[in-house]
CSV table of C-alpha atoms in Angstrom, one decimal:
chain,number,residue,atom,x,y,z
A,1,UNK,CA,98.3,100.1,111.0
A,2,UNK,CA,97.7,97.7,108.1
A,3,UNK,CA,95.5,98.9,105.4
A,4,UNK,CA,92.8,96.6,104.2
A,5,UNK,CA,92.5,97.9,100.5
A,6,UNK,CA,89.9,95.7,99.4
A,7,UNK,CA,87.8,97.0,102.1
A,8,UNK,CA,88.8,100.7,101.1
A,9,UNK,CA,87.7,100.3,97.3
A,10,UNK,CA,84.3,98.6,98.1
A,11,UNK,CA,83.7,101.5,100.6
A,12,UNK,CA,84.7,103.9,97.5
A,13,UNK,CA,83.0,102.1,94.6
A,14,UNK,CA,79.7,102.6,96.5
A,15,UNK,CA,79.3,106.1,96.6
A,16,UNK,CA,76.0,105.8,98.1
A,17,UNK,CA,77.2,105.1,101.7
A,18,UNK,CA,77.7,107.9,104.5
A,19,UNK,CA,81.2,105.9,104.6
A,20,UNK,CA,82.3,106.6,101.0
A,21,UNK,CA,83.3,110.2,101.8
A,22,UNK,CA,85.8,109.0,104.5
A,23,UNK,CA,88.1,106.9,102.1
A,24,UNK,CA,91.1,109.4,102.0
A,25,UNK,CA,90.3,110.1,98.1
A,26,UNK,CA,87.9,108.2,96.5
A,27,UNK,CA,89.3,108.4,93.3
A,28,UNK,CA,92.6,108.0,94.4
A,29,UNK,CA,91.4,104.5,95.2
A,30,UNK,CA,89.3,104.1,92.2
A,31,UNK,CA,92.4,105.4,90.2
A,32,UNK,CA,95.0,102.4,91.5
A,33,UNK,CA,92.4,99.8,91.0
A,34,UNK,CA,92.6,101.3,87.2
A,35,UNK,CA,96.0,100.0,86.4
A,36,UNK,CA,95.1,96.4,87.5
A,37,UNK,CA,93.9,93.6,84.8
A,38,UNK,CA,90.4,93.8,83.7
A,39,UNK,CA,89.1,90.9,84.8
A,40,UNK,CA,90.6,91.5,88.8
A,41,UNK,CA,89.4,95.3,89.0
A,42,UNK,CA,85.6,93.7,88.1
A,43,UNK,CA,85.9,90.9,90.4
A,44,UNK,CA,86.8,93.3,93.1
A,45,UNK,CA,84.0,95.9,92.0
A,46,UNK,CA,81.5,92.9,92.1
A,47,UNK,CA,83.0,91.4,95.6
A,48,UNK,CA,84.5,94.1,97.7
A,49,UNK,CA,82.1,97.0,96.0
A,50,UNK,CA,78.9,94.5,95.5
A,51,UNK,CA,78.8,96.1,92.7
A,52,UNK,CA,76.9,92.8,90.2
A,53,UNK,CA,75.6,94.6,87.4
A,54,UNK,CA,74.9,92.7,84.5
A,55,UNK,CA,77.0,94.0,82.4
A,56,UNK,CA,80.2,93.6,84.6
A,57,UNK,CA,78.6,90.3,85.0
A,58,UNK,CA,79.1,89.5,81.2
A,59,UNK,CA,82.3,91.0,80.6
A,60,UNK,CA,83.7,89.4,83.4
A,61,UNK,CA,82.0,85.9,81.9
A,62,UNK,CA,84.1,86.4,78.3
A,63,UNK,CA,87.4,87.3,80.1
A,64,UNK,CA,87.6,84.1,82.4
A,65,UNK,CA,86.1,81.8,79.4
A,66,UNK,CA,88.9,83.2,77.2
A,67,UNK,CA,91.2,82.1,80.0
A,68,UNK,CA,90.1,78.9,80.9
A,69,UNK,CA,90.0,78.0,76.7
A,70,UNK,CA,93.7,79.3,76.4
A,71,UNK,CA,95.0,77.6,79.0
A,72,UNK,CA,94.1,74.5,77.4
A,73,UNK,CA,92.0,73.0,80.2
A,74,UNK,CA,89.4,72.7,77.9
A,75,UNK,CA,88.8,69.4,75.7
A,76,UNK,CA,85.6,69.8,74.5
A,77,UNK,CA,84.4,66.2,73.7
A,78,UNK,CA,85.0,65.0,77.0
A,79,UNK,CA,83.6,68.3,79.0
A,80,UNK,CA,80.5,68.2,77.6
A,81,UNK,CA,80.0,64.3,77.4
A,82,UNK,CA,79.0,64.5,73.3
A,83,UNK,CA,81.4,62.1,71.6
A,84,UNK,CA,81.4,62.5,67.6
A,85,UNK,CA,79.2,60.2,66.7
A,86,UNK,CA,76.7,62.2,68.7
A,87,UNK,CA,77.2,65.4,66.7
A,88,UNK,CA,76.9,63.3,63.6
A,89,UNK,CA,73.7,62.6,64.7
A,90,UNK,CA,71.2,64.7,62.7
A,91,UNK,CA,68.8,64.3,65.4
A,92,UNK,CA,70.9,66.3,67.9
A,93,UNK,CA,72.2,68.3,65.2
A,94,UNK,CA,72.9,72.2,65.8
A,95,UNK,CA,71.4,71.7,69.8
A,96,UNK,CA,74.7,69.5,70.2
A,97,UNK,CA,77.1,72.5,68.9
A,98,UNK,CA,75.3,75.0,70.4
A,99,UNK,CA,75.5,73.4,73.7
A,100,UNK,CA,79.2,72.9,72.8
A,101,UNK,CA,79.8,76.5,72.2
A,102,UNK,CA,78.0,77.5,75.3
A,103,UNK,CA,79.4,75.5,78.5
A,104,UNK,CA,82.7,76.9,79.0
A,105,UNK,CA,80.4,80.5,79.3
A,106,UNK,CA,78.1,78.9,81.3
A,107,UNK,CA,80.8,77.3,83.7
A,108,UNK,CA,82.4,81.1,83.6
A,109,UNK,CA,79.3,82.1,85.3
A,110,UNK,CA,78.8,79.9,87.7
A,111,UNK,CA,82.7,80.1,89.3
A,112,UNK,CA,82.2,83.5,88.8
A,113,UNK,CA,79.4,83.3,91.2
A,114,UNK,CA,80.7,81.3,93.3
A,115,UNK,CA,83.8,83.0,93.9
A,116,UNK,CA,81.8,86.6,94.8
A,117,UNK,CA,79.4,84.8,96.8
A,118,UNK,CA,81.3,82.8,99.2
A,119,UNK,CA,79.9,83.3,102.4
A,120,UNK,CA,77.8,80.7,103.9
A,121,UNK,CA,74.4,81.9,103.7
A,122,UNK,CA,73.7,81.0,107.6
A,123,UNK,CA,76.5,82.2,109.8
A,124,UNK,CA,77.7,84.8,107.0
A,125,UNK,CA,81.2,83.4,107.4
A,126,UNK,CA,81.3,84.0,110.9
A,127,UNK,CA,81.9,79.7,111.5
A,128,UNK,CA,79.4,79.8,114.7
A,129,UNK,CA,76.1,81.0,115.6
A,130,UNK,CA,74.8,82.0,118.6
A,131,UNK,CA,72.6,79.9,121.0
A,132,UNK,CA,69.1,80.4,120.4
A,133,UNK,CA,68.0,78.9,123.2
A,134,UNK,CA,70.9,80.7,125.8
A,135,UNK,CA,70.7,84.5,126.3
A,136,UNK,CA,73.5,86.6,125.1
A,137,UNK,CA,75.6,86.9,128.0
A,138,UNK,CA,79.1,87.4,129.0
A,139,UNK,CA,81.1,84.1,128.2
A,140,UNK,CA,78.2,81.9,126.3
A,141,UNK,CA,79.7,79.5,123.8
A,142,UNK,CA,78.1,79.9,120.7
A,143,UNK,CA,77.2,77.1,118.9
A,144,UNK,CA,79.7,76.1,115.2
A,145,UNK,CA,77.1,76.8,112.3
A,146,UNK,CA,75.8,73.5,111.5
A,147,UNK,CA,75.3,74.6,107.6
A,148,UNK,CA,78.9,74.5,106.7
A,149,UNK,CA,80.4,73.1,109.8
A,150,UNK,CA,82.5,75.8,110.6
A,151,UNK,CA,84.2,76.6,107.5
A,152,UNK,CA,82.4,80.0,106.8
A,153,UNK,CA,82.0,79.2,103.2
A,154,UNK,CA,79.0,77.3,101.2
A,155,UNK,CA,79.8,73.8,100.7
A,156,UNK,CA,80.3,72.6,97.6
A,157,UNK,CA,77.3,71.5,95.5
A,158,UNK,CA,77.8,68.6,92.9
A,159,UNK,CA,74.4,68.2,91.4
A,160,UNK,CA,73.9,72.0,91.0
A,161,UNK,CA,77.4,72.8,89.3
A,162,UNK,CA,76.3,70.3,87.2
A,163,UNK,CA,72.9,71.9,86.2
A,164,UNK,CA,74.7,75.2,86.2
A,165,UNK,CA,76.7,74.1,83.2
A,166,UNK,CA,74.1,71.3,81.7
A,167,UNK,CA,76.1,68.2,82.4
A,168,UNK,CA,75.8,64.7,83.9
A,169,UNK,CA,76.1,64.6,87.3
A,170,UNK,CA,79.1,61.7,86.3
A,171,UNK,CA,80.1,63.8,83.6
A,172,UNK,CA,80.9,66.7,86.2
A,173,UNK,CA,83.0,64.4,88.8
A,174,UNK,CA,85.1,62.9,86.2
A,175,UNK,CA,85.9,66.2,84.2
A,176,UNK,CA,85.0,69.2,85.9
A,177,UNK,CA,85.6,68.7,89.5
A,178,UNK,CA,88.7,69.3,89.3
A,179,UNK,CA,88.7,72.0,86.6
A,180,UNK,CA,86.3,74.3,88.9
A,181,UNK,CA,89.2,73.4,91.9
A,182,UNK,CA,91.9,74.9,89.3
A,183,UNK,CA,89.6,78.2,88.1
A,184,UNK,CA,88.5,79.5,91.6
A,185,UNK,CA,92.6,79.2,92.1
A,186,UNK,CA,93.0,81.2,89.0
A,187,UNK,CA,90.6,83.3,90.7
A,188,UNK,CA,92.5,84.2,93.8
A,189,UNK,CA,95.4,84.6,92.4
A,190,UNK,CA,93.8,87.5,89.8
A,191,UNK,CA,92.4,88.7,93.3
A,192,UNK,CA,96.2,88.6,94.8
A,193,UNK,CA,97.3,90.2,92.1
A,194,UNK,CA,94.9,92.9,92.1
A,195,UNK,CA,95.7,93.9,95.6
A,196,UNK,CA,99.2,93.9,95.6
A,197,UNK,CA,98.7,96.7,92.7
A,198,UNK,CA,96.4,98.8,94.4
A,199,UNK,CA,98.7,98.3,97.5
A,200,UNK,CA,101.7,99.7,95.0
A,201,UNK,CA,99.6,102.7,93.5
A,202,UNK,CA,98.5,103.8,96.5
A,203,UNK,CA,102.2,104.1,97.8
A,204,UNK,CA,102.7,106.8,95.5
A,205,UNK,CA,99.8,108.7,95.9
């Protein structure tokens, strides 16, 4: 029988469930998900352990920023749509910089987000809901959610990435489309990653 890890640390991060005391060792588990990178243990405390303090929220904000800046994704005048005659401009001034400094953070959080949250709000990522109209009987074909047309996920949101991160709408689909595309794959990968060394740890223990 195939161990679903992810779902064993989120049952022992959350020590307040009747369920926490069945995890073979608690912090055993806790313990393997130690030796993964920072950033992957508090995305799976935040996803698999709903564990969104703000804190974790924060750190986990700084680590992906510094990530996204070092892999050179980032090109600042073209991201945040100020070119540098704009930042000349003594009536933008300091605003312009301190927007500047901000928006990669900003972006951070809302992939962030979006990444732990990734359950369409209406069928909870089942893909179908059942027939309100039909009783629930044996053999009744439910009905594919209509809110994201079976995919189980939110669908993406243009205009509000773009308020997330305090861009133009145009500015967003010419620039950061196709960064957000590239981060949540970062993002899986970390969460890949993270499994396959709690699945290693564990085969020690």
């Amino acid at each position: 029988m195939r161990i679903d890890y992810k779902e064993q640390a989120g049952i022992a991060m959350n020590a307040r469930t009747q369920l926490a005391d069945a995890v073979s060792d608690r912090q055993v588990t806790l313990g393997a998900l130690a030796f993964a990178d920072e950033l992957g243990a508090i995305l799976w405390h935040m996803k698999y352990g709903q564990d969104v303090k703000r804190a974790g929220l924060r750190r986990a904000t700084l680590l992906l920023a510094s990530r996204v800046r070092s892999a050179g994704k980032f090109k600042r005048s073209k991201f945040t749509g100020f070119s540098t005659s704009d930042k000349r401009n003594a009536r933008l001034g300091a605003d312009v910089e301190r927007a500047s400094a901000d928006i990669i953070e900003r972006f951070a959080v809302r992939i962030i987000t979006e990444w732990v949250a990734d359950l369409c709000p209406t069928c909870h990522g089942r893909r179908w809901i059942p027939r309100a109209s039909t009783p629930r009987v044996a053999g009744a074909v439910p009905l594919q959610c209509p809110t994201c047309a079976g995919a189980g996920k939110p669908i993406e949101d243009e205009a509000a990435r773009a308020r997330a991160i305090g861009v133009e709408l145009h500015v967003y689909r010419r620039h950061w489309s196709r960064l957000f595309a590239w981060t949540l794959a970062v993002l899986d990968q970390i969460d890949a990653d993270t499994g396959h060394v709690v699945r290693e740890q564990m085969r020690w223990k």
